[in-house]
Amino acid sequence: MTEPGAAETQDLPPIAERGAAVAPAASRRTSLLVTLVLGGLTAVPPLSMDMYLPALPQVTAALHSPAATVQLTLTTCLAGMALGQMIVGPMSDKWGRRRPLLAGMVIYVLATALCAVATNAELLIAFRLLQGLAGAAGIVIARAMVRDLYDGVAMARFFSTLMLISGVAPVVAPLIGGQILQLTDWRGVFVVLTAVGLALTLLVWRKLQETLPPERRHSGGLGQTLRTMRDLLADRVFSGYLLVGAFAFAALFAYISASPFVVQEIYGASPQTFSLLFGVNSVGLVAIGQINGKLLVGRVGLDKVLGTGLAVIALAATALLLMSAGVFGPVGLVPTAAGLFVLMAAMGLVMPSTNTLALLRTPHAAGSASALLGTSTFLLGSVASPLVGIAGERTAVPMALVQLSCAVLALVSFLGMCRPWQRRGESIGSTAGERTRL
């Protein structure tokens, strides 16, 4: 990879400059099967969350627990994924990608099977925590592998491709979850997740090759890992993109956590109707992500795309808050669903752009950088989850208020830390004609 432009280099910490010489090739091609496997790994979190969503009211009744307690099964899984990424990401920089990934997936399968036999809410919360810790290996290492294989525009486009693949998960997962509930109870959801995890583990073992050669691995221990992460966080622009992605994901997770109760309890929709609406919203996210990857990347600056997505999210969250607070009088499910659709679709502009812009600055420590990105998003998501239920199950105001607050904080981080106007006209990438315009 060629050295960044002069202005870009001044913003980077010294470790990033030293790492420029060991960046990956810009455009190694991967087979369709490998692309599908990487997409499947990034789909582990939405599969673990979204297939379970239609069952939340049923779990509440079956385990005789309040809704706030059952929502902790989402929170702890998300917190586990956050902590797990901090562990697995640096491990993958030291020992390569395959071994930590396989170990994590095996534990994920076992933990998911234990969720299916949990006898009370406390055990389910504990098993979901373990499931999250292990499932973190899939998403953090898949993202690091993309950084190993691609750079510049090619990386941005591949992230959009992954969104297409992993985006199928939130589309079909609630639909599958709703149909499972027609045949059996909520435990059947975890049985299906166990089977999916086992199949994905076998594919990783048989088909996914190592992408980090020994000469690019870190030999240091915990001290070196902490120093690497410190230097990454000292990069103001990287930290800005990290916060942008984290706050945007928190707004998304506020929707994921609250929507089963908003749609089913407030508006009286069935689990199948909720699953259908959730799937439509996910289609919107995937479609906009593909428009971004196929039409915008390489033609429009990534920062412009990111800023536009953040503005749309803020506007949609404002409309949802006004509707939820009764400013426009009583509103039905359709206007609320429309606002949620716009918010979800705009995530298709934000997520690939945030990951690409952050990882372009960290070729020397893709695993650690991926861990920081993932941990921040899941930690803030786990905070957003209990906040949306703070006023009970009969109002959507907390959900909309959390979403708007997160959108505003994401915009503040983008403008205050990333400062795209100061880097306008610069390009970063590794091959002529494959530069990513800021």
GROMACS .gro file of C-alpha atoms in nm:
model
  438
    1MET     CA    1   0.000   0.000   0.000
    2THR     CA    2   0.132   0.342  -0.087
    3GLU     CA    3   0.178   0.599   0.182
    4PRO     CA    4  -0.120   0.826   0.252
    5GLY     CA    5  -0.110   1.186   0.142
    6ALA     CA    6   0.083   1.430   0.355
    7ALA     CA    7  -0.218   1.580   0.526
    8GLU     CA    8  -0.355   1.235   0.592
    9THR     CA    9  -0.027   1.114   0.743
   10GLN     CA   10  -0.018   1.402   0.988
   11ASP     CA   11  -0.346   1.284   1.139
   12LEU     CA   12  -0.228   0.922   1.181
   13PRO     CA   13  -0.047   0.795   1.489
   14PRO     CA   14   0.310   0.670   1.439
   15ILE     CA   15   0.206   0.305   1.445
   16ALA     CA   16  -0.014   0.358   1.141
   17GLU     CA   17   0.277   0.500   0.948
   18ARG     CA   18   0.495   0.203   1.039
   19GLY     CA   19   0.218  -0.035   0.935
   20ALA     CA   20   0.177   0.110   0.589
   21ALA     CA   21   0.450  -0.115   0.451
   22VAL     CA   22   0.265  -0.432   0.541
   23ALA     CA   23  -0.077  -0.350   0.404
   24PRO     CA   24  -0.263  -0.615   0.203
   25ALA     CA   25  -0.294  -0.640  -0.169
   26ALA     CA   26  -0.562  -0.410  -0.299
   27SER     CA   27  -0.789  -0.641  -0.489
   28ARG     CA   28  -0.735  -1.011  -0.434
   29ARG     CA   29  -1.038  -1.193  -0.571
   30THR     CA   30  -1.226  -1.435  -0.352
   31SER     CA   31  -1.446  -1.723  -0.464
   32LEU     CA   32  -1.823  -1.700  -0.436
   33LEU     CA   33  -1.823  -1.965  -0.163
   34VAL     CA   34  -1.568  -1.776   0.047
   35THR     CA   35  -1.770  -1.458   0.000
   36LEU     CA   36  -2.080  -1.643   0.119
   37VAL     CA   37  -1.896  -1.782   0.421
   38LEU     CA   38  -1.769  -1.436   0.519
   39GLY     CA   39  -2.121  -1.302   0.474
   40GLY     CA   40  -2.254  -1.584   0.691
   41LEU     CA   41  -2.008  -1.496   0.966
   42THR     CA   42  -2.123  -1.134   0.965
   43ALA     CA   43  -2.480  -1.266   0.979
   44VAL     CA   44  -2.424  -1.441   1.313
   45PRO     CA   45  -2.533  -1.138   1.524
   46PRO     CA   46  -2.856  -1.065   1.330
   47LEU     CA   47  -2.937  -1.436   1.326
   48SER     CA   48  -2.882  -1.460   1.700
   49MET     CA   49  -3.095  -1.151   1.765
   50ASP     CA   50  -3.363  -1.131   1.498
   51MET     CA   51  -3.480  -1.491   1.480
   52TYR     CA   52  -3.552  -1.463   1.853
   53LEU     CA   53  -3.742  -1.132   1.838
   54PRO     CA   54  -4.093  -1.264   1.759
   55ALA     CA   55  -4.062  -1.497   2.059
   56LEU     CA   56  -3.992  -1.222   2.316
   57PRO     CA   57  -4.354  -1.188   2.437
   58GLN     CA   58  -4.382  -1.571   2.452
   59VAL     CA   59  -4.058  -1.599   2.653
   60THR     CA   60  -4.191  -1.336   2.893
   61ALA     CA   61  -4.499  -1.548   2.960
   62ALA     CA   62  -4.328  -1.889   2.958
   63LEU     CA   63  -4.056  -1.792   3.207
   64HIS     CA   64  -4.290  -1.576   3.418
   65SER     CA   65  -4.057  -1.279   3.390
   66PRO     CA   66  -4.125  -0.909   3.318
   67ALA     CA   67  -4.049  -0.771   2.975
   68ALA     CA   68  -3.754  -0.570   3.109
   69THR     CA   69  -3.590  -0.889   3.237
   70VAL     CA   70  -3.644  -1.076   2.911
   71GLN     CA   71  -3.499  -0.782   2.717
   72LEU     CA   72  -3.179  -0.845   2.914
   73THR     CA   73  -3.137  -1.163   2.710
   74LEU     CA   74  -3.078  -0.929   2.416
   75THR     CA   75  -2.860  -0.695   2.619
   76THR     CA   76  -2.631  -0.966   2.756
   77CYS     CA   77  -2.589  -1.131   2.416
   78LEU     CA   78  -2.492  -0.795   2.272
   79ALA     CA   79  -2.257  -0.720   2.562
   80GLY     CA   80  -2.098  -1.063   2.514
   81MET     CA   81  -2.039  -0.989   2.148
   82ALA     CA   82  -1.877  -0.659   2.247
   83LEU     CA   83  -1.641  -0.814   2.501
   84GLY     CA   84  -1.569  -1.116   2.283
   85GLN     CA   85  -1.449  -0.899   1.998
   86MET     CA   86  -1.196  -0.730   2.225
   87ILE     CA   87  -1.056  -1.073   2.307
   88VAL     CA   88  -1.072  -1.242   1.967
   89GLY     CA   89  -0.963  -0.947   1.750
   90PRO     CA   90  -0.611  -0.912   1.899
   91MET     CA   91  -0.581  -1.293   1.915
   92SER     CA   92  -0.638  -1.306   1.540
   93ASP     CA   93  -0.361  -1.048   1.484
   94LYS     CA   94  -0.123  -1.271   1.681
   95TRP     CA   95  -0.220  -1.627   1.582
   96GLY     CA   96  -0.392  -1.578   1.250
   97ARG     CA   97  -0.761  -1.577   1.162
   98ARG     CA   98  -0.859  -1.943   1.132
   99ARG     CA   99  -0.783  -2.089   1.477
  100PRO     CA  100  -0.959  -1.823   1.688
  101LEU     CA  101  -1.251  -1.829   1.446
  102LEU     CA  102  -1.300  -2.205   1.466
  103ALA     CA  103  -1.273  -2.206   1.846
  104GLY     CA  104  -1.531  -1.929   1.873
  105MET     CA  105  -1.778  -2.097   1.641
  106VAL     CA  106  -1.759  -2.430   1.829
  107ILE     CA  107  -1.835  -2.256   2.158
  108TYR     CA  108  -2.115  -2.060   1.990
  109VAL     CA  109  -2.284  -2.384   1.885
  110LEU     CA  110  -2.262  -2.528   2.237
  111ALA     CA  111  -2.390  -2.208   2.401
  112THR     CA  112  -2.685  -2.184   2.162
  113ALA     CA  113  -2.783  -2.542   2.239
  114LEU     CA  114  -2.778  -2.457   2.610
  115CYS     CA  115  -3.013  -2.163   2.547
  116ALA     CA  116  -3.267  -2.410   2.410
  117VAL     CA  117  -3.282  -2.595   2.743
  118ALA     CA  118  -3.272  -2.298   2.983
  119THR     CA  119  -3.533  -2.337   3.258
  120ASN     CA  120  -3.551  -1.978   3.384
  121ALA     CA  121  -3.470  -1.625   3.275
  122GLU     CA  122  -3.147  -1.613   3.475
  123LEU     CA  123  -3.003  -1.919   3.302
  124LEU     CA  124  -3.115  -1.791   2.963
  125ILE     CA  125  -2.942  -1.459   3.029
  126ALA     CA  126  -2.620  -1.641   3.126
  127PHE     CA  127  -2.624  -1.868   2.821
  128ARG     CA  128  -2.699  -1.574   2.593
  129LEU     CA  129  -2.393  -1.398   2.736
  130LEU     CA  130  -2.178  -1.700   2.647
  131GLN     CA  131  -2.340  -1.718   2.304
  132GLY     CA  132  -2.250  -1.355   2.243
  133LEU     CA  133  -1.892  -1.398   2.363
  134ALA     CA  134  -1.835  -1.687   2.122
  135GLY     CA  135  -2.036  -1.545   1.833
  136ALA     CA  136  -1.815  -1.236   1.836
  137ALA     CA  137  -1.543  -1.437   1.662
  138GLY     CA  138  -1.744  -1.453   1.342
  139ILE     CA  139  -1.807  -1.086   1.290
  140VAL     CA  140  -1.471  -0.949   1.407
  141ILE     CA  141  -1.259  -1.195   1.211
  142ALA     CA  142  -1.471  -1.169   0.896
  143ARG     CA  143  -1.418  -0.793   0.897
  144ALA     CA  144  -1.042  -0.838   0.956
  145MET     CA  145  -1.025  -1.089   0.669
  146VAL     CA  146  -1.182  -0.834   0.436
  147ARG     CA  147  -0.911  -0.587   0.540
  148ASP     CA  148  -0.649  -0.856   0.473
  149LEU     CA  149  -0.779  -0.913   0.120
  150TYR     CA  150  -0.895  -0.570   0.001
  151ASP     CA  151  -0.814  -0.202   0.010
  152GLY     CA  152  -0.954   0.128  -0.115
  153VAL     CA  153  -1.263   0.121  -0.337
  154ALA     CA  154  -1.247  -0.259  -0.357
  155MET     CA  155  -1.289  -0.284   0.021
  156ALA     CA  156  -1.584  -0.044   0.022
  157ARG     CA  157  -1.756  -0.246  -0.249
  158PHE     CA  158  -1.687  -0.577  -0.076
  159PHE     CA  159  -1.839  -0.445   0.249
  160SER     CA  160  -2.150  -0.354   0.050
  161THR     CA  161  -2.153  -0.707  -0.092
  162LEU     CA  162  -2.130  -0.850   0.258
  163MET     CA  163  -2.425  -0.631   0.355
  164LEU     CA  164  -2.625  -0.795   0.076
  165ILE     CA  165  -2.539  -1.142   0.207
  166SER     CA  166  -2.564  -1.072   0.579
  167GLY     CA  167  -2.866  -0.852   0.514
  168VAL     CA  168  -3.062  -1.160   0.414
  169ALA     CA  169  -3.035  -1.272   0.777
  170PRO     CA  170  -3.251  -0.997   0.930
  171VAL     CA  171  -3.496  -1.039   0.642
  172VAL     CA  172  -3.550  -1.412   0.682
  173ALA     CA  173  -3.467  -1.457   1.051
  174PRO     CA  174  -3.786  -1.301   1.196
  175LEU     CA  175  -3.992  -1.473   0.927
  176ILE     CA  176  -3.836  -1.807   1.020
  177GLY     CA  177  -3.879  -1.725   1.388
  178GLY     CA  178  -4.248  -1.648   1.336
  179GLN     CA  179  -4.300  -1.974   1.148
  180ILE     CA  180  -4.112  -2.173   1.412
  181LEU     CA  181  -4.352  -2.033   1.671
  182GLN     CA  182  -4.638  -2.173   1.462
  183LEU     CA  183  -4.489  -2.521   1.496
  184THR     CA  184  -4.327  -2.519   1.839
  185ASP     CA  185  -4.232  -2.281   2.119
  186TRP     CA  186  -3.944  -2.034   2.162
  187ARG     CA  187  -3.697  -2.315   2.237
  188GLY     CA  188  -3.726  -2.432   1.879
  189VAL     CA  189  -3.575  -2.101   1.769
  190PHE     CA  190  -3.251  -2.189   1.948
  191VAL     CA  191  -3.254  -2.541   1.805
  192VAL     CA  192  -3.258  -2.393   1.454
  193LEU     CA  193  -2.983  -2.145   1.548
  194THR     CA  194  -2.773  -2.436   1.675
  195ALA     CA  195  -2.808  -2.613   1.340
  196VAL     CA  196  -2.717  -2.296   1.150
  197GLY     CA  197  -2.410  -2.242   1.368
  198LEU     CA  198  -2.297  -2.602   1.320
  199ALA     CA  199  -2.329  -2.578   0.940
  200LEU     CA  200  -2.134  -2.251   0.934
  201THR     CA  201  -1.861  -2.398   1.155
  202LEU     CA  202  -1.816  -2.690   0.916
  203LEU     CA  203  -1.792  -2.453   0.618
  204VAL     CA  204  -1.527  -2.245   0.795
  205TRP     CA  205  -1.328  -2.559   0.875
  206ARG     CA  206  -1.345  -2.699   0.522
  207LYS     CA  207  -1.342  -2.392   0.296
  208LEU     CA  208  -1.199  -2.083   0.464
  209GLN     CA  209  -0.823  -2.044   0.430
  210GLU     CA  210  -0.589  -1.834   0.642
  211THR     CA  211  -0.562  -1.472   0.519
  212LEU     CA  212  -0.297  -1.335   0.756
  213PRO     CA  213   0.053  -1.467   0.671
  214PRO     CA  214   0.296  -1.530   0.959
  215GLU     CA  215   0.521  -1.237   0.866
  216ARG     CA  216   0.234  -0.991   0.925
  217ARG     CA  217   0.131  -1.128   1.264
  218HIS     CA  218   0.205  -0.952   1.591
  219SER     CA  219   0.438  -1.134   1.828
  220GLY     CA  220   0.376  -0.921   2.137
  221GLY     CA  221   0.162  -1.011   2.435
  222LEU     CA  222  -0.104  -0.821   2.625
  223GLY     CA  223   0.114  -0.513   2.661
  224GLN     CA  224   0.165  -0.486   2.286
  225THR     CA  225  -0.208  -0.536   2.228
  226LEU     CA  226  -0.295  -0.255   2.467
  227ARG     CA  227  -0.039  -0.024   2.310
  228THR     CA  228  -0.178  -0.098   1.964
  229MET     CA  229  -0.531  -0.017   2.075
  230ARG     CA  230  -0.413   0.296   2.253
  231ASP     CA  231  -0.247   0.417   1.935
  232LEU     CA  232  -0.555   0.338   1.730
  233LEU     CA  233  -0.776   0.536   1.967
  234ALA     CA  234  -0.525   0.822   1.964
  235ASP     CA  235  -0.605   0.870   1.596
  236ARG     CA  236  -0.880   1.133   1.620
  237VAL     CA  237  -1.030   1.049   1.282
  238PHE     CA  238  -1.039   0.674   1.347
  239SER     CA  239  -1.202   0.734   1.685
  240GLY     CA  240  -1.453   0.965   1.519
  241TYR     CA  241  -1.562   0.697   1.273
  242LEU     CA  242  -1.571   0.448   1.559
  243LEU     CA  243  -1.817   0.669   1.751
  244VAL     CA  244  -2.023   0.741   1.440
  245GLY     CA  245  -2.068   0.370   1.377
  246ALA     CA  246  -2.138   0.296   1.743
  247PHE     CA  247  -2.408   0.561   1.784
  248ALA     CA  248  -2.570   0.467   1.453
  249PHE     CA  249  -2.581   0.103   1.560
  250ALA     CA  250  -2.730   0.205   1.896
  251ALA     CA  251  -3.013   0.379   1.708
  252LEU     CA  252  -3.061   0.061   1.505
  253PHE     CA  253  -3.061  -0.159   1.813
  254ALA     CA  254  -3.315   0.065   1.985
  255TYR     CA  255  -3.544  -0.032   1.699
  256ILE     CA  256  -3.449  -0.402   1.718
  257SER     CA  257  -3.510  -0.418   2.092
  258ALA     CA  258  -3.831  -0.213   2.110
  259SER     CA  259  -4.007  -0.298   1.783
  260PRO     CA  260  -4.151  -0.635   1.895
  261PHE     CA  261  -4.339  -0.460   2.174
  262VAL     CA  262  -4.419  -0.145   1.975
  263VAL     CA  263  -4.562  -0.336   1.679
  264GLN     CA  264  -4.726  -0.624   1.867
  265GLU     CA  265  -4.829  -0.472   2.201
  266ILE     CA  266  -4.905  -0.109   2.108
  267TYR     CA  267  -5.049  -0.166   1.760
  268GLY     CA  268  -5.180  -0.519   1.816
  269ALA     CA  269  -5.003  -0.683   1.523
  270SER     CA  270  -4.942  -1.058   1.512
  271PRO     CA  271  -4.593  -1.212   1.531
  272GLN     CA  272  -4.620  -1.288   1.159
  273THR     CA  273  -4.710  -0.925   1.075
  274PHE     CA  274  -4.421  -0.804   1.286
  275SER     CA  275  -4.187  -1.046   1.107
  276LEU     CA  276  -4.310  -0.923   0.769
  277LEU     CA  277  -4.258  -0.555   0.861
  278PHE     CA  278  -3.915  -0.632   1.000
  279GLY     CA  279  -3.826  -0.812   0.680
  280VAL     CA  280  -3.942  -0.520   0.464
  281ASN     CA  281  -3.728  -0.281   0.667
  282SER     CA  282  -3.429  -0.509   0.627
  283VAL     CA  283  -3.486  -0.522   0.251
  284GLY     CA  284  -3.468  -0.142   0.253
  285LEU     CA  285  -3.134  -0.152   0.435
  286VAL     CA  286  -2.993  -0.409   0.192
  287ALA     CA  287  -3.123  -0.228  -0.117
  288ILE     CA  288  -2.973   0.107  -0.017
  289GLY     CA  289  -2.649  -0.071   0.074
  290GLN     CA  290  -2.632  -0.214  -0.277
  291ILE     CA  291  -2.707   0.122  -0.438
  292ASN     CA  292  -2.422   0.258  -0.229
  293GLY     CA  293  -2.178  -0.017  -0.331
  294LYS     CA  294  -2.270  -0.038  -0.701
  295LEU     CA  295  -2.347   0.324  -0.788
  296LEU     CA  296  -2.204   0.562  -0.529
  297VAL     CA  297  -1.869   0.415  -0.424
  298GLY     CA  298  -1.596   0.553  -0.648
  299ARG     CA  299  -1.824   0.831  -0.775
  300VAL     CA  300  -1.928   1.009  -0.457
  301GLY     CA  301  -1.696   1.065  -0.162
  302LEU     CA  302  -1.749   0.820   0.124
  303ASP     CA  303  -1.777   1.104   0.374
  304LYS     CA  304  -2.055   1.264   0.168
  305VAL     CA  305  -2.242   0.936   0.159
  306LEU     CA  306  -2.192   0.890   0.533
  307GLY     CA  307  -2.307   1.244   0.616
  308THR     CA  308  -2.619   1.203   0.402
  309GLY     CA  309  -2.709   0.877   0.575
  310LEU     CA  310  -2.668   1.031   0.920
  311ALA     CA  311  -2.887   1.328   0.827
  312VAL     CA  312  -3.165   1.098   0.701
  313ILE     CA  313  -3.151   0.891   1.020
  314ALA     CA  314  -3.183   1.205   1.231
  315LEU     CA  315  -3.483   1.326   1.029
  316ALA     CA  316  -3.657   0.987   1.050
  317ALA     CA  317  -3.598   0.967   1.427
  318THR     CA  318  -3.739   1.319   1.469
  319ALA     CA  319  -4.055   1.221   1.280
  320LEU     CA  320  -4.093   0.905   1.491
  321LEU     CA  321  -4.058   1.102   1.814
  322LEU     CA  322  -4.319   1.357   1.706
  323MET     CA  323  -4.563   1.082   1.605
  324SER     CA  324  -4.501   0.883   1.925
  325ALA     CA  325  -4.554   1.192   2.141
  326GLY     CA  326  -4.891   1.259   1.976
  327VAL     CA  327  -4.795   1.588   1.812
  328PHE     CA  328  -4.988   1.483   1.499
  329GLY     CA  329  -5.269   1.321   1.695
  330PRO     CA  330  -5.331   0.945   1.698
  331VAL     CA  331  -5.132   0.766   1.431
  332GLY     CA  332  -5.164   0.408   1.321
  333LEU     CA  333  -4.909   0.141   1.241
  334VAL     CA  334  -4.851   0.250   0.879
  335PRO     CA  335  -4.696   0.596   0.948
  336THR     CA  336  -4.480   0.453   1.226
  337ALA     CA  337  -4.369   0.165   1.006
  338ALA     CA  338  -4.282   0.413   0.729
  339GLY     CA  339  -4.062   0.614   0.965
  340LEU     CA  340  -3.885   0.298   1.081
  341PHE     CA  341  -3.834   0.191   0.719
  342VAL     CA  342  -3.660   0.518   0.630
  343LEU     CA  343  -3.439   0.495   0.940
  344MET     CA  344  -3.339   0.137   0.863
  345ALA     CA  345  -3.276   0.204   0.493
  346ALA     CA  346  -3.040   0.491   0.572
  347MET     CA  347  -2.824   0.248   0.768
  348GLY     CA  348  -2.728   0.104   0.428
  349LEU     CA  349  -2.535   0.425   0.364
  350VAL     CA  350  -2.382   0.454   0.709
  351MET     CA  351  -2.254   0.108   0.797
  352PRO     CA  352  -2.033   0.020   0.495
  353SER     CA  353  -1.893   0.373   0.479
  354THR     CA  354  -1.805   0.381   0.848
  355ASN     CA  355  -1.628   0.044   0.842
  356THR     CA  356  -1.435   0.128   0.526
  357LEU     CA  357  -1.322   0.474   0.634
  358ALA     CA  358  -1.206   0.345   0.972
  359LEU     CA  359  -1.027   0.032   0.848
  360LEU     CA  360  -0.852   0.217   0.567
  361ARG     CA  361  -0.650   0.388   0.839
  362THR     CA  362  -0.544   0.064   1.010
  363PRO     CA  363  -0.378  -0.182   0.768
  364HIS     CA  364  -0.125  -0.282   1.033
  365ALA     CA  365  -0.374  -0.403   1.297
  366ALA     CA  366  -0.696  -0.502   1.124
  367GLY     CA  367  -0.799  -0.747   1.398
  368SER     CA  368  -0.754  -0.498   1.681
  369ALA     CA  369  -0.920  -0.218   1.482
  370SER     CA  370  -1.210  -0.446   1.392
  371ALA     CA  371  -1.242  -0.540   1.759
  372LEU     CA  372  -1.260  -0.175   1.865
  373LEU     CA  373  -1.519  -0.098   1.599
  374GLY     CA  374  -1.730  -0.399   1.690
  375THR     CA  375  -1.698  -0.360   2.065
  376SER     CA  376  -1.803   0.004   2.059
  377THR     CA  377  -2.110  -0.069   1.849
  378PHE     CA  378  -2.226  -0.361   2.061
  379LEU     CA  379  -2.158  -0.185   2.391
  380LEU     CA  380  -2.366   0.117   2.294
  381GLY     CA  381  -2.629  -0.115   2.153
  382SER     CA  382  -2.649  -0.298   2.484
  383VAL     CA  383  -2.700   0.037   2.660
  384ALA     CA  384  -2.976   0.136   2.419
  385SER     CA  385  -3.171  -0.187   2.479
  386PRO     CA  386  -3.290  -0.129   2.838
  387LEU     CA  387  -3.346   0.243   2.777
  388VAL     CA  388  -3.621   0.179   2.521
  389GLY     CA  389  -3.831  -0.001   2.783
  390ILE     CA  390  -3.784   0.250   3.060
  391ALA     CA  391  -4.140   0.385   3.035
  392GLY     CA  392  -4.308   0.046   2.998
  393GLU     CA  393  -4.451  -0.140   2.701
  394ARG     CA  394  -4.733   0.097   2.603
  395THR     CA  395  -4.546   0.387   2.448
  396ALA     CA  396  -4.295   0.421   2.165
  397VAL     CA  397  -4.159   0.753   2.293
  398PRO     CA  398  -3.850   0.601   2.463
  399MET     CA  399  -3.755   0.416   2.144
  400ALA     CA  400  -3.782   0.729   1.930
  401LEU     CA  401  -3.605   0.944   2.188
  402VAL     CA  402  -3.310   0.702   2.210
  403GLN     CA  403  -3.291   0.688   1.830
  404LEU     CA  404  -3.288   1.065   1.793
  405SER     CA  405  -3.029   1.109   2.069
  406CYS     CA  406  -2.800   0.853   1.906
  407ALA     CA  407  -2.842   1.012   1.563
  408VAL     CA  408  -2.749   1.354   1.698
  409LEU     CA  409  -2.444   1.215   1.880
  410ALA     CA  410  -2.334   1.037   1.561
  411LEU     CA  411  -2.357   1.362   1.366
  412VAL     CA  412  -2.165   1.550   1.636
  413SER     CA  413  -1.889   1.286   1.628
  414PHE     CA  414  -1.873   1.300   1.248
  415LEU     CA  415  -1.848   1.678   1.229
  416GLY     CA  416  -1.639   1.730   1.542
  417MET     CA  417  -1.384   1.450   1.508
  418CYS     CA  418  -1.377   1.326   1.149
  419ARG     CA  419  -1.393   1.681   1.008
  420PRO     CA  420  -1.426   1.568   0.646
  421TRP     CA  421  -1.398   1.921   0.506
  422GLN     CA  422  -1.038   1.937   0.631
  423ARG     CA  423  -0.946   1.629   0.426
  424ARG     CA  424  -1.149   1.707   0.115
  425GLY     CA  425  -0.980   1.603  -0.207
  426GLU     CA  426  -0.747   1.352  -0.042
  427SER     CA  427  -0.758   0.989  -0.149
  428ILE     CA  428  -0.651   0.671   0.022
  429GLY     CA  429  -0.603   0.334  -0.139
  430SER     CA  430  -0.333   0.116  -0.277
  431THR     CA  431  -0.362   0.109  -0.653
  432ALA     CA  432  -0.388   0.367  -0.924
  433GLY     CA  433  -0.751   0.404  -1.027
  434GLU     CA  434  -0.866   0.238  -0.705
  435ARG     CA  435  -0.846   0.538  -0.476
  436THR     CA  436  -1.123   0.600  -0.228
  437ARG     CA  437  -1.226   0.962  -0.237
  438LEU     CA  438  -1.294   1.124   0.098
   0.00000   0.00000   0.00000
